[in-house]
Short mmCIF file of C-alpha atoms and ligand atoms in Angstrom, two decimals:
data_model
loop_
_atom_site.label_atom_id
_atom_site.label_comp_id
_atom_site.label_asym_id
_atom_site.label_seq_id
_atom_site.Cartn_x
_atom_site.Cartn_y
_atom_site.Cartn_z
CA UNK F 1 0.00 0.00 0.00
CA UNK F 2 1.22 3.57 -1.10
CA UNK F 3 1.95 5.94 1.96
CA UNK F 4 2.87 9.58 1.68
CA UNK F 5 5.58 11.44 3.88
CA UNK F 6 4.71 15.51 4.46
CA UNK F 7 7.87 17.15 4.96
CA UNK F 8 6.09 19.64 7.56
CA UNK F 9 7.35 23.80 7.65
CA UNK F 10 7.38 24.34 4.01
CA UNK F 11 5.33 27.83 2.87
CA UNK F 12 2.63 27.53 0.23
CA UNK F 13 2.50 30.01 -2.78
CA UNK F 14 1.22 29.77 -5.93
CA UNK F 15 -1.41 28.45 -8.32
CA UNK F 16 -3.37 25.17 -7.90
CA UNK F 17 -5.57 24.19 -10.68
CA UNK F 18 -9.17 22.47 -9.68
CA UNK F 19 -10.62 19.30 -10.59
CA UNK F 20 -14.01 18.44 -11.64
CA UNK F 21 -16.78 17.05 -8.98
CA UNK F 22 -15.96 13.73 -7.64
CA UNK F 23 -19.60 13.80 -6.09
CA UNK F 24 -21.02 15.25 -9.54
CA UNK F 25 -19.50 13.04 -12.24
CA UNK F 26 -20.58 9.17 -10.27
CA UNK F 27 -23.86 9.95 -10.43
CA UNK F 28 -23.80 11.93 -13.73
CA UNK F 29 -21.81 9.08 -15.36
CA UNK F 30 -24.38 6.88 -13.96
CA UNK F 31 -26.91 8.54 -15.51
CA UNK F 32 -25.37 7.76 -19.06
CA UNK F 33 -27.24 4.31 -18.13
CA UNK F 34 -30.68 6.06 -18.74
CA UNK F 35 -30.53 6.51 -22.81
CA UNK F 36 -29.44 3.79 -25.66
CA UNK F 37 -27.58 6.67 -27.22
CA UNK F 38 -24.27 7.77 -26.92
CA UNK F 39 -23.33 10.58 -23.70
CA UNK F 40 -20.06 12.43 -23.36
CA UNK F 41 -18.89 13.59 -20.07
CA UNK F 42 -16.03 16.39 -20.24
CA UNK F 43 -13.90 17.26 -16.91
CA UNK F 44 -14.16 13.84 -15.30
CA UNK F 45 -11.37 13.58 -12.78
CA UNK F 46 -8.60 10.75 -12.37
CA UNK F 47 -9.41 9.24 -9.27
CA UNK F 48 -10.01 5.68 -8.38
CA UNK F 49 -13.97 5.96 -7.35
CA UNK F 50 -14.21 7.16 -10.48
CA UNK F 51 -12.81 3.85 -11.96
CA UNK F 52 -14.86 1.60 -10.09
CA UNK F 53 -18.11 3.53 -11.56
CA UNK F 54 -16.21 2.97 -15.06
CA UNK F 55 -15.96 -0.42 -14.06
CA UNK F 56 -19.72 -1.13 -12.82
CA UNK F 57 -20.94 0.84 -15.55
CA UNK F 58 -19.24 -1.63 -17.89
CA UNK F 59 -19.80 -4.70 -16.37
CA UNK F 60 -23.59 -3.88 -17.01
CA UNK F 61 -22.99 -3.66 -20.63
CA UNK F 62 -22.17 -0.24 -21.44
CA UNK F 63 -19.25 0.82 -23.80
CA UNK F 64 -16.86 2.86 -22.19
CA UNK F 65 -13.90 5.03 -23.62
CA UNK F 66 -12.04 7.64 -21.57
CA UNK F 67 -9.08 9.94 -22.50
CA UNK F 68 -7.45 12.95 -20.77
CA UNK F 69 -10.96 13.94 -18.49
CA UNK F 70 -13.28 13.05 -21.15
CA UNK F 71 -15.54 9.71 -20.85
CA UNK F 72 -17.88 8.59 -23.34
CA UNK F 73 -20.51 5.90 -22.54
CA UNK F 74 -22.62 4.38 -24.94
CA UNK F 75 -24.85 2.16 -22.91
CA UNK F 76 -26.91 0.03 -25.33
CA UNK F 77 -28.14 -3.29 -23.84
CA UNK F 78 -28.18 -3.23 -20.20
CA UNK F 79 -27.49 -6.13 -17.38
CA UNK F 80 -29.71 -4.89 -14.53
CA UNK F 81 -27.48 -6.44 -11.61
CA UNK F 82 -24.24 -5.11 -10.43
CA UNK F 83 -22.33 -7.87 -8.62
CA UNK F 84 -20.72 -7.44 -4.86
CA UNK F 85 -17.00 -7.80 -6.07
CA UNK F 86 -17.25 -4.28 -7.70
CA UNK F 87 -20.12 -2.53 -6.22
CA UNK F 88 -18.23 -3.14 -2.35
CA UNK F 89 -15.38 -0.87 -3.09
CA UNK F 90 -17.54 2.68 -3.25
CA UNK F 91 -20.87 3.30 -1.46
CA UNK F 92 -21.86 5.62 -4.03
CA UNK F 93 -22.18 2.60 -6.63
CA UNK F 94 -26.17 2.56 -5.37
CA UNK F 95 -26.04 5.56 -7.73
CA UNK F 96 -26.90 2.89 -10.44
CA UNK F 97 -30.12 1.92 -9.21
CA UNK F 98 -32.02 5.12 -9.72
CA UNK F 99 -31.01 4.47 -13.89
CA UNK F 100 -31.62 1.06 -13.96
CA UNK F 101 -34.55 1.25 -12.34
CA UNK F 102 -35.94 4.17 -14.71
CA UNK F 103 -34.38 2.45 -18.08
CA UNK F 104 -35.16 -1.29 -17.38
CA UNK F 105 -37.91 -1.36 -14.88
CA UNK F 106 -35.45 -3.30 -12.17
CA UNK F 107 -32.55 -3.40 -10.64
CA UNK F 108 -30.11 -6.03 -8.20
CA UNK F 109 -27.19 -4.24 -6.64
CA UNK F 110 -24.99 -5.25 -3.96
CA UNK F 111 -26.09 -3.49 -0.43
CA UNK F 112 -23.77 -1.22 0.15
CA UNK F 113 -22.21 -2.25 3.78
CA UNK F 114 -21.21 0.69 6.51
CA UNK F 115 -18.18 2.37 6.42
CA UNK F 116 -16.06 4.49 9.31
CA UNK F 117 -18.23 7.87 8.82
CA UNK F 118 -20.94 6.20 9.98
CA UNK F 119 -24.20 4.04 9.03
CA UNK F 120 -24.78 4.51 5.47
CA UNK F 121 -28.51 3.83 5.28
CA UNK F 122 -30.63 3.51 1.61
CA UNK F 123 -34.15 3.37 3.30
CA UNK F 124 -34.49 7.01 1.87
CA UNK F 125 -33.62 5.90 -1.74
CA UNK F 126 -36.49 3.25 -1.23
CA UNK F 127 -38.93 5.39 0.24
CA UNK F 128 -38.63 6.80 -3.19
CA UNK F 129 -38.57 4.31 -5.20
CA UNK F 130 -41.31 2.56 -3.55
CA UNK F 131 -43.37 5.60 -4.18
CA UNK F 132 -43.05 5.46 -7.96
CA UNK F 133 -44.50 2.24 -7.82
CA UNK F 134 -41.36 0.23 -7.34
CA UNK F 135 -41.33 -3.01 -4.78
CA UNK F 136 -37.99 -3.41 -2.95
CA UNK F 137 -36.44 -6.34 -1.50
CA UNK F 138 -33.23 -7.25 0.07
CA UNK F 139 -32.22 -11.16 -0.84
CA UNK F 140 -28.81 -12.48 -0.04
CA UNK F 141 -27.12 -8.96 0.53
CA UNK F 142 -28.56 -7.38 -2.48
CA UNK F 143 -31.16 -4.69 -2.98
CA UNK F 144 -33.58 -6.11 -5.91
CA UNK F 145 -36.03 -3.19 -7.43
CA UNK F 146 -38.73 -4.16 -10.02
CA UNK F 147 -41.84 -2.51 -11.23
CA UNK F 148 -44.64 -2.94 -13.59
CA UNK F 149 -44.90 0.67 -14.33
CA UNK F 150 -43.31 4.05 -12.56
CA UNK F 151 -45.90 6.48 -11.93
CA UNK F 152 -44.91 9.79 -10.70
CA UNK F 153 -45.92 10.32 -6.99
CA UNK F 154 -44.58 13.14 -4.55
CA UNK F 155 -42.17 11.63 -1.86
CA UNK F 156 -40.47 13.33 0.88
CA UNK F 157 -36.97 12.59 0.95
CA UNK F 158 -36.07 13.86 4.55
CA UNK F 159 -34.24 11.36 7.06
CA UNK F 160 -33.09 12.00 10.67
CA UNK F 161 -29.76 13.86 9.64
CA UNK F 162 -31.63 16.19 6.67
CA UNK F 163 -32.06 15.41 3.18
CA UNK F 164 -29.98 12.40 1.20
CA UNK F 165 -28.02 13.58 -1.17
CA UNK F 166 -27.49 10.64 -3.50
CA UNK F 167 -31.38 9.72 -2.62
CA UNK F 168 -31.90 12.42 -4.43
CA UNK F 169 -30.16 12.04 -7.37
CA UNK F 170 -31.62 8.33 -7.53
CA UNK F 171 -35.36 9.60 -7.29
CA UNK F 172 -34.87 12.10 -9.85
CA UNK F 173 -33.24 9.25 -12.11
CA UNK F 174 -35.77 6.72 -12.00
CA UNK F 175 -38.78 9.73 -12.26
CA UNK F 176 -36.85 11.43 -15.21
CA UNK F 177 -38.71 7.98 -17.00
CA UNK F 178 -41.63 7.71 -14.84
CA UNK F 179 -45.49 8.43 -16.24
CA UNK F 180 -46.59 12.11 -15.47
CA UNK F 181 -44.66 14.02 -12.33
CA UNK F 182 -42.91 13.54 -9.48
CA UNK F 183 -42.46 16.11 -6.74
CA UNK F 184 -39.30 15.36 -4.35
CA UNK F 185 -39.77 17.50 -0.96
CA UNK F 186 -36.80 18.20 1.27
CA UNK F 187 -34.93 17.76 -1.80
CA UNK F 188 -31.19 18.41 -0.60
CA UNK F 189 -29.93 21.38 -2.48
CA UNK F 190 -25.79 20.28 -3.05
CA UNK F 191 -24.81 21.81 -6.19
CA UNK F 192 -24.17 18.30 -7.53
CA UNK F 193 -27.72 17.60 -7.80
CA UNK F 194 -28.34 20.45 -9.88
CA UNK F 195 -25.43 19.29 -11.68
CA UNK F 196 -27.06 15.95 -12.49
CA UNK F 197 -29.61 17.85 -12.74
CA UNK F 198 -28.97 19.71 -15.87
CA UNK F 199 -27.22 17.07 -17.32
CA UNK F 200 -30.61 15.54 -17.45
CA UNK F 201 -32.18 17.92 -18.46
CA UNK F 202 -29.80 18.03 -21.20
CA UNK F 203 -30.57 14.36 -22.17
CA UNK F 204 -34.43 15.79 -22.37
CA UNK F 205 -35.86 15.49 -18.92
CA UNK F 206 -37.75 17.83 -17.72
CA UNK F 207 -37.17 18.88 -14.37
CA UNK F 208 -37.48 22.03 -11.93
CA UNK F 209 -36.84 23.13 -8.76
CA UNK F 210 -32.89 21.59 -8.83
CA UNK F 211 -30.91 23.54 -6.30
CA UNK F 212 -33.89 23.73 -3.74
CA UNK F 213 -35.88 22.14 -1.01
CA UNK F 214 -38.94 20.84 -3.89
CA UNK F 215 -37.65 19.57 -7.11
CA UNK F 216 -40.47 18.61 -9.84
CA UNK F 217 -39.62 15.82 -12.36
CA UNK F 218 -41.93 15.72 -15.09
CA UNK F 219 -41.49 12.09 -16.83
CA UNK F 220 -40.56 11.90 -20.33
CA UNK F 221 -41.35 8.12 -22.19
CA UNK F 222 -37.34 8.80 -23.18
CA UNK F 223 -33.92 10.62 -22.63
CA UNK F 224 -31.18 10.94 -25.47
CA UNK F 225 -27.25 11.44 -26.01
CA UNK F 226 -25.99 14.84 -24.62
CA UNK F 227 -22.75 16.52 -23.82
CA UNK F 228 -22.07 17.51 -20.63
CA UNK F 229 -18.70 19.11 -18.66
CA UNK F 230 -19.22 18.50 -14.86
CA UNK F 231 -18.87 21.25 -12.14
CA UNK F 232 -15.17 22.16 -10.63
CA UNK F 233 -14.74 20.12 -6.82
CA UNK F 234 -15.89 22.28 -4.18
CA UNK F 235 -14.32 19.97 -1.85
CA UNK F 236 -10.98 19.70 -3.42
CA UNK F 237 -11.08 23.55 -3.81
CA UNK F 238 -11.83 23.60 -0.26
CA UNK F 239 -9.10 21.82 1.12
CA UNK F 240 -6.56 23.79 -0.98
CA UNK F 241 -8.07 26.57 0.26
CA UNK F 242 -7.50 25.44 3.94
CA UNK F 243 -4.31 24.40 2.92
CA UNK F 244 -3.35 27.90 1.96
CA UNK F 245 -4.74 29.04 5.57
CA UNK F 246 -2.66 26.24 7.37
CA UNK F 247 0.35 27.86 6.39
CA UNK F 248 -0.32 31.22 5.84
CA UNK F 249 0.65 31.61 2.52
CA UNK F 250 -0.47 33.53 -0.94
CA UNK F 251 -2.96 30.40 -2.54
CA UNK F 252 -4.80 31.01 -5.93
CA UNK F 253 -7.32 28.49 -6.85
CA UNK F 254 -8.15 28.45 -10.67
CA UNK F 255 -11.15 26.79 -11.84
CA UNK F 256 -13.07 26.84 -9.22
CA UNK F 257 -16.62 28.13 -8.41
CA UNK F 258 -16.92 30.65 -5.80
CA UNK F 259 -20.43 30.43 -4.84
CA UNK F 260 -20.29 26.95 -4.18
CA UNK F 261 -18.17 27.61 -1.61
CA UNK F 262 -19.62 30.63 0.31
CA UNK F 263 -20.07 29.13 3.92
CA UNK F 264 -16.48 28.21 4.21
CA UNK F 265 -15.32 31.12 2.88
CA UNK F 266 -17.51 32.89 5.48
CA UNK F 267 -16.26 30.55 8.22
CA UNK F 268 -12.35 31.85 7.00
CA UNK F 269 -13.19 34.94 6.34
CA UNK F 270 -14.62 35.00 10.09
CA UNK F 271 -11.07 33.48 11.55
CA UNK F 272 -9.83 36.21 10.02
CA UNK F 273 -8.07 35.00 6.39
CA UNK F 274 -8.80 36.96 3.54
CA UNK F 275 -10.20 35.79 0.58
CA UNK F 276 -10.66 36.77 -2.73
CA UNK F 277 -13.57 35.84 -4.97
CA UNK F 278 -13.42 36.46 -8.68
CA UNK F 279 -15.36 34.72 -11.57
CA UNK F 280 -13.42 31.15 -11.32
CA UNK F 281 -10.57 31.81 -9.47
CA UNK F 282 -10.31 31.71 -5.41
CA UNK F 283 -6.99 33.31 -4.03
CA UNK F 284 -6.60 32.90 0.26
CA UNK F 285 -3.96 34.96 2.03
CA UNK F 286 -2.50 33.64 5.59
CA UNK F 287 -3.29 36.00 8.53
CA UNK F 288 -0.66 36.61 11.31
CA UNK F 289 -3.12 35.94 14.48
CA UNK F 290 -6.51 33.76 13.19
CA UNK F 291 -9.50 33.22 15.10
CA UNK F 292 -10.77 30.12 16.63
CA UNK F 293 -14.65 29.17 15.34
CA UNK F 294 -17.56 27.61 16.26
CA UNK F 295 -18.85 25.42 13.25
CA UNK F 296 -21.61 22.83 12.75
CA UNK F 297 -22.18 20.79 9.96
CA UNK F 298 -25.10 21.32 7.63
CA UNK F 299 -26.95 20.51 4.29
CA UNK F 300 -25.99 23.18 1.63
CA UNK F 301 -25.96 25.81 1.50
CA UNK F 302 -24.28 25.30 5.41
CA UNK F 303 -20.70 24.24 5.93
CA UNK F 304 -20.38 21.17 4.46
CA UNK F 305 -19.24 17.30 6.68
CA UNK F 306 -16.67 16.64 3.91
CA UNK F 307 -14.92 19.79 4.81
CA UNK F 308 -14.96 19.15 8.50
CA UNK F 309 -12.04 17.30 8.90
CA UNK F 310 -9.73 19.97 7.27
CA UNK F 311 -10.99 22.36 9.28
CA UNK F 312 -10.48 20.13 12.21
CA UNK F 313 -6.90 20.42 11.33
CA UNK F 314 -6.97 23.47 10.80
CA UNK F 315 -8.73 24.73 14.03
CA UNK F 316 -5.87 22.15 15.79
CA UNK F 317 -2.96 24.80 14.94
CA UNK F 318 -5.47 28.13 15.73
CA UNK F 319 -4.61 29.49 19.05
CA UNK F 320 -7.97 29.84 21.24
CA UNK F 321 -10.87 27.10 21.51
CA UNK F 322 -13.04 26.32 18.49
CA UNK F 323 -16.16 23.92 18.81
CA UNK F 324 -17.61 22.11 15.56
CA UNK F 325 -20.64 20.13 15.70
CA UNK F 326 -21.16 17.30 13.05
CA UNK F 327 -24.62 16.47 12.67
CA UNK F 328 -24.62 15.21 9.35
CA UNK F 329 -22.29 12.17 9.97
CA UNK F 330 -22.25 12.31 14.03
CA UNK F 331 -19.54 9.81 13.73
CA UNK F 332 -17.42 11.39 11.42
CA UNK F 333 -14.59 11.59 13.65
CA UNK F 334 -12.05 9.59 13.11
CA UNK F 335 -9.25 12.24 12.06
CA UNK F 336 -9.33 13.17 15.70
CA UNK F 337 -6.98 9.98 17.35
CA UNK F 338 -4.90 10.18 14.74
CA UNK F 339 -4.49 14.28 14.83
CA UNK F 340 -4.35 13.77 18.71
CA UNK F 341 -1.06 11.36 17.92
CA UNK F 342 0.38 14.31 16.43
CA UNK F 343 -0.30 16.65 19.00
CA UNK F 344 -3.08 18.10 18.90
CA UNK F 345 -5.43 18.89 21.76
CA UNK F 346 -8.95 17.63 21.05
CA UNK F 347 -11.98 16.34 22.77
CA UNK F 348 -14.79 14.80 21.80
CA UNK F 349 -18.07 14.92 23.46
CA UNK F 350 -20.98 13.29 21.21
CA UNK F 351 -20.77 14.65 18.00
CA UNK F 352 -18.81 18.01 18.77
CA UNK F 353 -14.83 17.98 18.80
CA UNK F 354 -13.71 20.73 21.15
CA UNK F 355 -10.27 21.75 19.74
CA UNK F 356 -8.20 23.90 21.84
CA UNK F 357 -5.26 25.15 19.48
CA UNK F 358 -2.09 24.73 20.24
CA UNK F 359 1.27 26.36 18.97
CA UNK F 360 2.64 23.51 17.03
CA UNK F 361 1.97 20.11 16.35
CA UNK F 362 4.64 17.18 15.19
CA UNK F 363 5.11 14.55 12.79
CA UNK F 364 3.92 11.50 13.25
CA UNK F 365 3.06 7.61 11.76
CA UNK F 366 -0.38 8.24 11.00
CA UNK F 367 -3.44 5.98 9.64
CA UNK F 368 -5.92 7.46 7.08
CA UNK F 369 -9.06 5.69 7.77
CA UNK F 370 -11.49 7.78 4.95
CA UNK F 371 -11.35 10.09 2.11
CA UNK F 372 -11.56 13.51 3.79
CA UNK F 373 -9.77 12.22 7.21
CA UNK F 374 -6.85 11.12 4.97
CA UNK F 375 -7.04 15.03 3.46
CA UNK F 376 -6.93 16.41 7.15
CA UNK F 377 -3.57 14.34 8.22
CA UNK F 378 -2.14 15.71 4.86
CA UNK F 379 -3.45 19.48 6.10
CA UNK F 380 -1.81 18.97 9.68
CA UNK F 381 1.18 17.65 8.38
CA UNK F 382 2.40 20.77 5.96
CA UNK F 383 2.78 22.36 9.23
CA UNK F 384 3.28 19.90 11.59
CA UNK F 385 7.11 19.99 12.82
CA UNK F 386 8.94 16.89 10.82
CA UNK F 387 7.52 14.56 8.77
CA UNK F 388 4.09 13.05 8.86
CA UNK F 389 3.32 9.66 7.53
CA UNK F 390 0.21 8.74 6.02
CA UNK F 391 -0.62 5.38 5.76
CA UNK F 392 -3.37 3.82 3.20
CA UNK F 393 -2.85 6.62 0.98
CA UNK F 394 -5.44 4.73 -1.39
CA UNK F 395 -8.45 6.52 0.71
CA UNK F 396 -7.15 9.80 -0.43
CA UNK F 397 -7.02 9.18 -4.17
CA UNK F 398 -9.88 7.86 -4.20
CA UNK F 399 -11.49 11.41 -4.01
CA UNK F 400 -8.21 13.72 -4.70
CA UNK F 401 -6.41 13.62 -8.27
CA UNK F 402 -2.34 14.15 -7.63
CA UNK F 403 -2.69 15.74 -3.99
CA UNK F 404 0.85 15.34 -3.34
CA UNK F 405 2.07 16.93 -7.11
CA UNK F 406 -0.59 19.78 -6.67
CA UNK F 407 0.46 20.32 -3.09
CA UNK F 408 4.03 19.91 -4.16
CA UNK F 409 4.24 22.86 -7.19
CA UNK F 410 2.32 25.22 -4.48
CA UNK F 411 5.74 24.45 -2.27
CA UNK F 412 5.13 22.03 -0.11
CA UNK F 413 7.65 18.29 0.42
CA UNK F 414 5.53 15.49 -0.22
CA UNK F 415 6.59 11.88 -1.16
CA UNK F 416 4.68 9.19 -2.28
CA UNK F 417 6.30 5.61 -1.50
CA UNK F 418 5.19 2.89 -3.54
CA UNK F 419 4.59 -0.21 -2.09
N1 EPU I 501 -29.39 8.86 5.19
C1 EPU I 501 -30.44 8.11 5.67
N2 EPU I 501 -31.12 7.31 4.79
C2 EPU I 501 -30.80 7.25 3.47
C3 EPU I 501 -29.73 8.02 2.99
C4 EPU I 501 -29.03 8.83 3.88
O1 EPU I 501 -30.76 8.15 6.85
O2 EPU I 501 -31.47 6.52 2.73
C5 EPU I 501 -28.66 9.73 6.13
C6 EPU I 501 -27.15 9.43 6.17
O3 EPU I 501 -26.87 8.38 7.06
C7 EPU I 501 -26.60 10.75 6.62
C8 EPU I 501 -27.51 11.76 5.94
O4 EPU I 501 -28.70 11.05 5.63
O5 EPU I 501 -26.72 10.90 8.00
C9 EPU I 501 -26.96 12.38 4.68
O6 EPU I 501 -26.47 11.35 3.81
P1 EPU I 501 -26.55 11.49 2.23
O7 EPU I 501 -27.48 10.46 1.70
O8 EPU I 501 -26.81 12.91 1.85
O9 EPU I 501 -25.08 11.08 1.82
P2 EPU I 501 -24.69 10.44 0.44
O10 EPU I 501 -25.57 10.97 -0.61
O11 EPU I 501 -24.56 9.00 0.58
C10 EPU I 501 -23.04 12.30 -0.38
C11 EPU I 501 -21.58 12.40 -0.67
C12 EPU I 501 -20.79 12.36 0.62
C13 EPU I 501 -21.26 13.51 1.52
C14 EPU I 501 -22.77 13.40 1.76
C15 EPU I 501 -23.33 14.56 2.56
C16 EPU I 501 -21.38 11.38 -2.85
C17 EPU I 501 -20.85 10.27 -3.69
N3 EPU I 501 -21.18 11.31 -1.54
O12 EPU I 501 -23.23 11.03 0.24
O13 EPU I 501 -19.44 12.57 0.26
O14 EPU I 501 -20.59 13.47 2.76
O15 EPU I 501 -23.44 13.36 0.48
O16 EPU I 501 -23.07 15.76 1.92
O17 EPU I 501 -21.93 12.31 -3.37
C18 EPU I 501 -17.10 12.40 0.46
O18 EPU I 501 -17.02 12.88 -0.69
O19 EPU I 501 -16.12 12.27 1.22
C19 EPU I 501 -18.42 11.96 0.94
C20 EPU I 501 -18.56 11.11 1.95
#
């Protein structure tokens, strides 16, 4: 297994260049599944959840071709079941049933097990299945869908911890094919859903309401080819951006979309950073003496769980006593041992980390257990004193293309070890 040692101390300045939505392009490549015609995907990043879609998408019998961030799936006849062996690796492979569902009238994927951020439910994604007329059942660790006919119903899609994201995007898969119209309430709002969204829309849905709390699907009897370049990572840009904060440096992000980001630039703005916004460029300056915060976790537009463990790291090396409450994933925690081995002064009570900053933290042999904990050891490590190793690197490109080379050309020492 790859690990990556942070030479810790080294200033960042310069230019990082964004890559496109993780969380947009799965379920917009996904989506490809819904038409017999060809779709072509531009700014599709390199990362390996990205593959395993690619490889679930062609294991159910579409034709895939990719080349430098462009993917083109032509998904003719379709396999309805997606087999454990792939589907195991990424949660958001249940992305496939909304399509499959809509296109073929059933569906048999893989459950998708827990994972350290906490229990990753579907009963949302069934609620709205179930509501277009689809029965579900689970049978030997698989979730089978089938249907007669989708009808278009109205569903509310709101669980314990807010709206589902991915639910979401399923629901408004399956209706995009559904007779007459389907009205999701507490739709969530992540600008990946209107992403999918429009890519729909694009193929010839016809849908309204993507970006808030109501989203109306009207069904269509059938979607075509279309063209589509997903949105920049908000999350990627995000931790970049924290990056920059972490050691006070001069960061420009190109490519980026400002607005997506606006409640973490208020958070840094708040702690005292300064930040400039321009059309698609980001540029963060370091402030002598930042502020500690109090932050909790919310569906967009509030500040987002995958950028809680950066800021977690970040917070760490802020002098003063910053609270942030996750209520999104309550578990999501599991940055905090391993930022604790490195020095940092944390508690934990429930779901809120108390972080009282200190001064300086230090190297250390360090696990990465998930995607955005992984990011946060990289964070606390550009600053940390000596040189921080982070094991099970694979968690971190799963969601972040080159995070060492585009942390290394903004100054920072990063090696990767092969294994
Ligand atoms: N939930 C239910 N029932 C469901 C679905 C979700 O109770 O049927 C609960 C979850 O347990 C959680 C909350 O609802 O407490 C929100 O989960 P959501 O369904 O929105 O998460 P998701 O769609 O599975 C996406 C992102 C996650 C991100 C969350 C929240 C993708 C591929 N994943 O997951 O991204 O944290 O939304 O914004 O889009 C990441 O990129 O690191 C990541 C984990």
């Amino acid at each position: 297994m790859d690990k990556i040692l942070v030479h810790g101390g080294h200033p960042l300045n310069g230019t990082v260049r964004v890559s496109g939505s993780k969380n947009s392009a799965l379920p917009i490549l996904a989506a490809a599944l819904l038409t017999k015609e060809p779709c072509v995907i531009a700014n599709v990043p390199d990362l390996s959840d990205i593959n395993y879609m690619l490889q679930i998408l062609s294991h159910l019998g579409a034709h895939v071709e990719r080349a430098s961030g462009v993917v083109r799936i032509e998904a003719g006849k379709l396999k309805t079941a997606a087999p454990y062996d792939i589907v195991r690796k990424m949660r958001a492979s249940v992305c496939v049933l909304g399509p499959l569902l809509g296109r073929e009238k059933e569906a048999s994927v893989s459950l998708p097990g827990g994972c350290v951020i906490g229990d990753r439910p579907i009963d949302l994604h069934l609620k709205g299945f179930e509501a277009l007329g689809a029965v579900s059942r689970i049978e030997h660790g698989n979730v089978k869908l089938f249907a007669n006919e989708l009808r278009g119903a109205t569903v509310n899609l709101r669980g314990k911890q807010g709206p589902t994201v991915l639910g979401t995007d399923n629901v408004m898969m399956a209706a995009a094919l559904a007779e007459g119209t389907t009205v999701i309430e507490s739709a969530a709002a992540e600008p990946e859903v209107v992403d999918l969204a429009n890519f729909l829309n694009k193929m010839g849905a016809k849908i309204e309401g993507a970006g808030t709390r109501r989203i109306v699907v009207h069904g269509v009897a059938e979607l075509h080819g279309a063209e589509h370049e997903v949105i920049p990572d908000r999350i990627e840009a995000g931790t970049y951006l924290v990056a920059g904060a972490i050691m006070g440096g001069d960061v420009l992000l190109r490519r980026v979309d400002p607005s997506h980001l606006g409640s973490l630039i208020d958070a840094l703005n708040l702690s005292g950073y300064e930040i400039e916004a321009k059309a698609d460029t980001l540029r963060i300056k370091g402030h002598p003496s930042p502020k500690p915060l109090q932050l909790t976790t919310e569906p967009y537009p509030g500040f987002p769980t995958d950028m809680q463990a950066q800021m977690c790291a970040l917070l760490a090396q802020t002098e003063g006593i910053s609270v942030i409450s996750e209520t999104i994933f309550p578990q999501r925690f599991m940055h905090v041992s391993e930022l604790k081995r490195m020095g940092a002064d944390i508690s934990l009570d429930g779901h809120t980390a108390i972080i009282k900053g200190v001064a300086k933290m230090s190297g250390a042999p360090v696990m990465a257990s998930d995607l955005r904990a992984s990011a946060a050891l990289v964070l606390a490590g550009l600053r940390a004193e000596g040189v921080t190793e982070v094991n099970r690197v694979y968690h971190i490109d799963r969601g972040y293309e080159s995070i060492d080379d585009k942390l290394n050309q903004l100054g920072a020492r990063i090696e990767r070890m092969k294994a």
